Tab-separated table of C-alpha atoms in Angstrom:
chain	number	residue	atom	x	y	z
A	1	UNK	CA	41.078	31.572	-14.296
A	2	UNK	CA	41.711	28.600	-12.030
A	3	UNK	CA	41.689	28.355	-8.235
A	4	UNK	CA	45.844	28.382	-8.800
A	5	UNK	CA	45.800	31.542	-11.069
A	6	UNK	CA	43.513	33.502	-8.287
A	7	UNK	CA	46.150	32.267	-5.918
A	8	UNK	CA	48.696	33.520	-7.793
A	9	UNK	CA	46.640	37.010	-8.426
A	10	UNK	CA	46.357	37.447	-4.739
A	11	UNK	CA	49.906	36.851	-3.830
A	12	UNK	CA	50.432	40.098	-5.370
A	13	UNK	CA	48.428	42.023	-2.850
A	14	UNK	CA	50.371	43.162	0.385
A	15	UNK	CA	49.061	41.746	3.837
A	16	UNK	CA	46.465	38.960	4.128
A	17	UNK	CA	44.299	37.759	1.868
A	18	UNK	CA	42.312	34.822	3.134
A	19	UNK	CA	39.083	32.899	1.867
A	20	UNK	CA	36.763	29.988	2.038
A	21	UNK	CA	34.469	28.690	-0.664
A	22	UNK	CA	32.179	25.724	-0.986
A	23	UNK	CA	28.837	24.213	-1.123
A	24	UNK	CA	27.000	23.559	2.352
A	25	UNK	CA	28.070	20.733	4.693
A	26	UNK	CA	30.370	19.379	2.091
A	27	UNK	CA	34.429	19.592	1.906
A	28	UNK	CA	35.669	23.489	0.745
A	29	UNK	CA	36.700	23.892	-2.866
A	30	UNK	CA	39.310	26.253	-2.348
A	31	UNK	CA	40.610	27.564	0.712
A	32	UNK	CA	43.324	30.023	1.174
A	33	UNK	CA	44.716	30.844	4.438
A	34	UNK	CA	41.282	30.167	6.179
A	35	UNK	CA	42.637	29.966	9.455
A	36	UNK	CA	44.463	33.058	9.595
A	37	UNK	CA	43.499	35.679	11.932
A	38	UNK	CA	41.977	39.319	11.180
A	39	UNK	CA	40.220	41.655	13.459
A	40	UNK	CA	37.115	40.781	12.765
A	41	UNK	CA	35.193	44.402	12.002
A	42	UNK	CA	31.514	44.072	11.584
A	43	UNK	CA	31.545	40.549	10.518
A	44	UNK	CA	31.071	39.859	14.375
A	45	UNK	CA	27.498	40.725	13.987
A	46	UNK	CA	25.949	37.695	12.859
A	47	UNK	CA	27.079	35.927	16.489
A	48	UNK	CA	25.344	38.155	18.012
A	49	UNK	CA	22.538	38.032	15.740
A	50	UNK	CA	22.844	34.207	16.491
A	51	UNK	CA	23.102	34.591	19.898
A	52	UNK	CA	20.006	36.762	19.939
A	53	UNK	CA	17.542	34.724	17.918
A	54	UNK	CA	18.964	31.408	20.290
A	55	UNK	CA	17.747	33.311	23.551
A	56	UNK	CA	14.736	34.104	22.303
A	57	UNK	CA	14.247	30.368	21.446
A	58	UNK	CA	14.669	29.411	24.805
A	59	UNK	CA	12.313	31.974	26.105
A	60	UNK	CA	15.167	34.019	27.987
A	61	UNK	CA	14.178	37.198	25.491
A	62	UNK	CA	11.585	38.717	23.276
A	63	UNK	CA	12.553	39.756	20.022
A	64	UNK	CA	9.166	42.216	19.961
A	65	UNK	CA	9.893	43.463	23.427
A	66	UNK	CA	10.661	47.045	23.321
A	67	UNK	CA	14.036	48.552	25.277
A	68	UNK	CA	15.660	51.331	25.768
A	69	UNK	CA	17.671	52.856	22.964
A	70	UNK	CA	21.052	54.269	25.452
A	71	UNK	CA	24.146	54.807	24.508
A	72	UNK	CA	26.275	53.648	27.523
A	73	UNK	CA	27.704	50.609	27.871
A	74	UNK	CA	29.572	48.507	30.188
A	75	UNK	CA	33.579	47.615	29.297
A	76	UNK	CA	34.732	44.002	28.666
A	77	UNK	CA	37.556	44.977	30.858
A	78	UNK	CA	36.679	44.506	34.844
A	79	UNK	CA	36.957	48.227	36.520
A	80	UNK	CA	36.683	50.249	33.325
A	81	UNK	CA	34.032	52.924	33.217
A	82	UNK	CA	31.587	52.488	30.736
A	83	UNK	CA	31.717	53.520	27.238
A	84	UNK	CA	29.502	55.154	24.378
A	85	UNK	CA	29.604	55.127	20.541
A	86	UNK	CA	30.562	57.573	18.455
A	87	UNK	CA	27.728	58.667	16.024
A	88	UNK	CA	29.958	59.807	12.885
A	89	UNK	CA	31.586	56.075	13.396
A	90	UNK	CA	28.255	54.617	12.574
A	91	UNK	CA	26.148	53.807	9.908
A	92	UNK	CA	22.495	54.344	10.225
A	93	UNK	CA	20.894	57.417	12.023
A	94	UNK	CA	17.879	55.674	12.223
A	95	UNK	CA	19.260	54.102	15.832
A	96	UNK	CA	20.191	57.140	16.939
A	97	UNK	CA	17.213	59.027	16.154
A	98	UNK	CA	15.639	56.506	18.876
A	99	UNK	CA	18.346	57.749	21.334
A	100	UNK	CA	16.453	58.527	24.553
A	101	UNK	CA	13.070	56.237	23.604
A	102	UNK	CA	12.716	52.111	22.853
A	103	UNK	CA	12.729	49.887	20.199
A	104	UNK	CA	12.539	46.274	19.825
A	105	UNK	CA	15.279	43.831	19.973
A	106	UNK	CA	14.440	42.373	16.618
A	107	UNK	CA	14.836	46.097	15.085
A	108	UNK	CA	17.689	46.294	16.545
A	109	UNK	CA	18.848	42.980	15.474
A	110	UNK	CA	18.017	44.070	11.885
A	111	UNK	CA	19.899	47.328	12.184
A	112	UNK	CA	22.864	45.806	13.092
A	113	UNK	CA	22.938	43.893	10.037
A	114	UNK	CA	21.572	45.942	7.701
A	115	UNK	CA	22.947	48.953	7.950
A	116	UNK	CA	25.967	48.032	10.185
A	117	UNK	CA	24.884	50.042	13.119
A	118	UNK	CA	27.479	49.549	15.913
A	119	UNK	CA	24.565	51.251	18.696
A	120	UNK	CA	22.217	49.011	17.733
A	121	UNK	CA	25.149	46.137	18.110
A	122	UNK	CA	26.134	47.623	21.654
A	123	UNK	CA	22.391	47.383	22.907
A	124	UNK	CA	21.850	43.740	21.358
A	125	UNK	CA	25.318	42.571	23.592
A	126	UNK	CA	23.676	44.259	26.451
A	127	UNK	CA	20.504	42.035	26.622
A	128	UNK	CA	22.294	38.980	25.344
A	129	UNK	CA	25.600	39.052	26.853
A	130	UNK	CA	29.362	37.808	24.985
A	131	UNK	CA	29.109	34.683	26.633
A	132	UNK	CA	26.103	33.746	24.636
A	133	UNK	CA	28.097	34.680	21.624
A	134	UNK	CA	30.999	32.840	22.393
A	135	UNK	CA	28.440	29.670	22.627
A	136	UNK	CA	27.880	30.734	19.180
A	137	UNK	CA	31.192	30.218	17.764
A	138	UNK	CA	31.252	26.791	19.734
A	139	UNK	CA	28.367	25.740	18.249
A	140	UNK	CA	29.491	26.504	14.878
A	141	UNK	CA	32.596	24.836	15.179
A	142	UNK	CA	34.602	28.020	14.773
A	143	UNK	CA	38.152	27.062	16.207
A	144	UNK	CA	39.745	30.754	16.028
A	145	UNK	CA	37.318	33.671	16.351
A	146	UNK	CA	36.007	35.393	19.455
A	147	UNK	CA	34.218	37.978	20.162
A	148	UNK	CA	35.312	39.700	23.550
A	149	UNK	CA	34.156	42.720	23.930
A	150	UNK	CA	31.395	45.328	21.778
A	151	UNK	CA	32.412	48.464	19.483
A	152	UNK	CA	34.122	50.729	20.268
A	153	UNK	CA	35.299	49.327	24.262
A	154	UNK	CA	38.598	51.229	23.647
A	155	UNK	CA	39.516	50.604	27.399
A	156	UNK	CA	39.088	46.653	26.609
A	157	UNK	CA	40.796	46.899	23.351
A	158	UNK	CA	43.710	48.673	24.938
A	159	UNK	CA	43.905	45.916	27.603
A	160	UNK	CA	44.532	43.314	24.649
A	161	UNK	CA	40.987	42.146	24.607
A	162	UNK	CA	39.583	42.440	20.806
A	163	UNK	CA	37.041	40.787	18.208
A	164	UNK	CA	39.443	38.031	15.747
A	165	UNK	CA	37.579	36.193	13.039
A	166	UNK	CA	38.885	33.584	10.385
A	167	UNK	CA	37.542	33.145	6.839
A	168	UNK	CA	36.905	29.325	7.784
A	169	UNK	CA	34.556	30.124	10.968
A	170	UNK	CA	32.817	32.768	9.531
A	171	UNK	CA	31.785	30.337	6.468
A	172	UNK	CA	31.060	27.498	9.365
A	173	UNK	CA	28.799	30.516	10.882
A	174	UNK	CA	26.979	31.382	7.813
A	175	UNK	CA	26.681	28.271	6.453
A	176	UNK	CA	25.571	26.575	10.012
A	177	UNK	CA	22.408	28.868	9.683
A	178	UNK	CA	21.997	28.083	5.668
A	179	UNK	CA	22.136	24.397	6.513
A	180	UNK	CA	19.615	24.818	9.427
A	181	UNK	CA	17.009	26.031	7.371
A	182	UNK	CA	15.882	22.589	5.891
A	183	UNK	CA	17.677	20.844	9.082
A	184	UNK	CA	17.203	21.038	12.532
A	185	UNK	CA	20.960	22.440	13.588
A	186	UNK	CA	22.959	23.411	16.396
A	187	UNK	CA	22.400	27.038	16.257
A	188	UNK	CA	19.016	27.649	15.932
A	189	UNK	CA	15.475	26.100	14.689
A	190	UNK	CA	15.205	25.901	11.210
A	191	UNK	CA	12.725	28.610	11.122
A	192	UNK	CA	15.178	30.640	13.603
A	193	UNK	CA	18.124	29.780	10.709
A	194	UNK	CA	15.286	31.266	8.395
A	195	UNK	CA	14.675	34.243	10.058
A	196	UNK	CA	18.171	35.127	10.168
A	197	UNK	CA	18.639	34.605	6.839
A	198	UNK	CA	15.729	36.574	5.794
A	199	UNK	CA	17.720	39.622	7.569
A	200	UNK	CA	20.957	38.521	5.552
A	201	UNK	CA	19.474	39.041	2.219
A	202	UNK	CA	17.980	42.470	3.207
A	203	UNK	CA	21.951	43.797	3.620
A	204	UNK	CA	21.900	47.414	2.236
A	205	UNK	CA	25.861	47.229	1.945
A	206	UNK	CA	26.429	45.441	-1.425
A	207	UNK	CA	30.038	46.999	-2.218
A	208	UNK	CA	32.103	43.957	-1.961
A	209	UNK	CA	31.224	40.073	-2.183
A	210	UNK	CA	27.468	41.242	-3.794
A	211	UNK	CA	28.881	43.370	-6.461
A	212	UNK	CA	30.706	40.090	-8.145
A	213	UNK	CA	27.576	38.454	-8.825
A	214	UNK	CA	25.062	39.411	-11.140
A	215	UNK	CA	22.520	41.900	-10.745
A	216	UNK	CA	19.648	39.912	-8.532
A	217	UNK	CA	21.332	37.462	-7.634
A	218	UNK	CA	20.429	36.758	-3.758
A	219	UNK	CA	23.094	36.428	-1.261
A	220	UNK	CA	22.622	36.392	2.515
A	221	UNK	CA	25.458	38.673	3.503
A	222	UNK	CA	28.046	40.558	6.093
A	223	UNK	CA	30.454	42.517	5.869
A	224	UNK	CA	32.784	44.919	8.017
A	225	UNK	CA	35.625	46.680	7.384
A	226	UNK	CA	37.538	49.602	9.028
A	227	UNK	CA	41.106	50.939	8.153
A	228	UNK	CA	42.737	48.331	6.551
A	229	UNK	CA	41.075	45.694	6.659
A	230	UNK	CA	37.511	44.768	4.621
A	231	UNK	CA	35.778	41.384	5.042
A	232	UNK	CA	32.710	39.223	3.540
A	233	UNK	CA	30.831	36.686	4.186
A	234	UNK	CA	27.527	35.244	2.980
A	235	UNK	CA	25.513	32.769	1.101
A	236	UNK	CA	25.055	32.748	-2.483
A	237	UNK	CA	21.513	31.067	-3.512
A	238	UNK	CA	22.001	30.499	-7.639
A	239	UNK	CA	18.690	30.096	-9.486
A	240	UNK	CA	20.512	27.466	-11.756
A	241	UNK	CA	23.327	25.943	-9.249
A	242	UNK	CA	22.887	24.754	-5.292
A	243	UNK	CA	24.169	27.199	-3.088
A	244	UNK	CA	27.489	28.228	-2.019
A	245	UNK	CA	29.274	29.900	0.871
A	246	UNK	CA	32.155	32.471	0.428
A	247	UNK	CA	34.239	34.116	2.950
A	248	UNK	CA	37.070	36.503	1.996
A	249	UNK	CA	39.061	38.433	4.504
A	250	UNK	CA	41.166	41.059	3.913
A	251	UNK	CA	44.148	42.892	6.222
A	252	UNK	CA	46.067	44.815	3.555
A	253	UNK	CA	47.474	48.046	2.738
A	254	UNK	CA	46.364	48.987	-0.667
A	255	UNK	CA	46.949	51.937	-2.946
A	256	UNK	CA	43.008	53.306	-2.371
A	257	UNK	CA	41.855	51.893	0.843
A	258	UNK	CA	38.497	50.323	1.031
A	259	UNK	CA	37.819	51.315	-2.786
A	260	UNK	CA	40.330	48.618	-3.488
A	261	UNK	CA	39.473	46.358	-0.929
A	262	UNK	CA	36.022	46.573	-2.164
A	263	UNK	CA	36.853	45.391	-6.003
A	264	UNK	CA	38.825	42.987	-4.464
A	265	UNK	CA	36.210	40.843	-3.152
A	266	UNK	CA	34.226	41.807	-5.672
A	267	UNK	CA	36.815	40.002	-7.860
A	268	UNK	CA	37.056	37.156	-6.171
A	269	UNK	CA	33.408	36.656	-5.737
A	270	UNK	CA	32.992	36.913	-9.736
A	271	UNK	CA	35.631	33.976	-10.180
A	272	UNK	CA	34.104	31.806	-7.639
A	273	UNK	CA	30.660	32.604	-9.150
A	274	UNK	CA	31.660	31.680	-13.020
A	275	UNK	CA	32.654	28.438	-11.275
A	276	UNK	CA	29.518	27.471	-9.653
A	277	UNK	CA	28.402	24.664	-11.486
A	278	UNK	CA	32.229	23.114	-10.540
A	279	UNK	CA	31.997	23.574	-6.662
């Protein structure tokens, strides 16, 4: 199958399909759409993550410091009250088992990718604050995606303020902290980048972009998806090619939901990873 055949394929599914593929700080090999807008789910995370690991860089935060696990919050939207999370909307009652004691900000951090919690998320934006993770997206050169307000702010989101992300900035994201590892970057030390990584490749959620590749294969990964929409992001590390970054984002309306949207990427991740060696 070519890059124009998978085109072709993906016409055929209703909404947005939209995607970014190449190797690190070289030209994409095939793009589709990458500038197009979604609502950017859980893929948000890694910002934060970014933002996180960059304030404790310059000293501003521990990542061992223990805080409190809460579950209030205060709205992106000036006068709102503030907001909690829903439990049976998250992903990993691990966080809320620490409801009401402390854990550390790199636990957190790790939570939040991991397992996808959206509490653990919430508490991270508290101590680091969006406009850190707006630097984030300026520093990765991410011309479309913000992040302006945490999960589940319904009184922001009805006031028009949301989370966008674009298959092109989330690869300039992910593959800003794959570059930094060997070079000194823009968003972090290299051993920062590494860290972050590290937390990548532990993802638990392996249902879309990881179930393309073969079994073992390593891939520093995020995902998110709610109704509708299902995206993924990460960094594919080859044993026999140099690495790769892949974005696919997905707003659709498909027959089975997330099942669908799930063998979708999974799909697309396969083709782009019998073409390795081509990138």
């Amino acid at each position: 199958m070519t890059w124009d055949d998978l085109d072709a394929f993906l016409d055929a599914v209703p909404g947005t399909v939209s995607a970014y593929v190449g190797r690190l700080d070289a030209p994409p090999s095939w793009t589709r759409h990458a500038h197009a807008g979604h609502y950017a789910a859980s893929t948000m995370k890694v910002a934060v993550l970014a933002a996180l690991h960059r304030a404790a860089e310059a000293g501003t935060l521990d990542l061992d410091a223990d805080v409190p696990v809460v579950n209030e919050f205060d709205s992106a939207q000036p006068g709102a009250p503030r907001f909690s999370c829903a439990p049976h909307y998250d992903n990993d009652d691990a966080v809320w088992d620490r409801l009401g004691d402390t854990a550390s900000l790199r636990w957190l951090a790790e939570r939040m990718i991991v397992r996808s919690s959206n509490l653990a998320t919430n508490l991270v934006i508290g101590h680091v604050g969006l406009p850190a993770v707006a630097e984030v997206w300026a520093l990765a050169d991410a011309r479309d995606s913000v992040t302006g307000r945490g999960i589940e702010d319904f009184a922001a989101r009805d006031a028009g303020i949301t989370n966008t992300v674009t298959a092109a900035d989330l690869a300039a994201l992910l593959g800003g902290l794959a570059s930094g590892v060997t070079t000194p970057g823009r968003l972090a030390s290299p051993a920062g980048c590494a860290a972050m990584l590290d937390v990548l490749l532990a993802q638990e959620h392996r249902e879309d972009l990881a179930a393309g590749l073969p079994e073992g294969t390593r891939i520093a990964l995020k995902n998110g998806w709610v109704r509708g929409v299902r995206h993924g992001v990460g960094v594919v590390l080859p044993d026999d090619a140099p690495p790769y970054v892949i974005a696919v984002c997905t707003t659709t309306d498909l027959p089975d939901g997330d099942d669908d949207a799930c063998e979708l990427l999974a799909r697309v991740s396969a083709r782009v990873w019998a073409a390795r060696h081509r990138l």
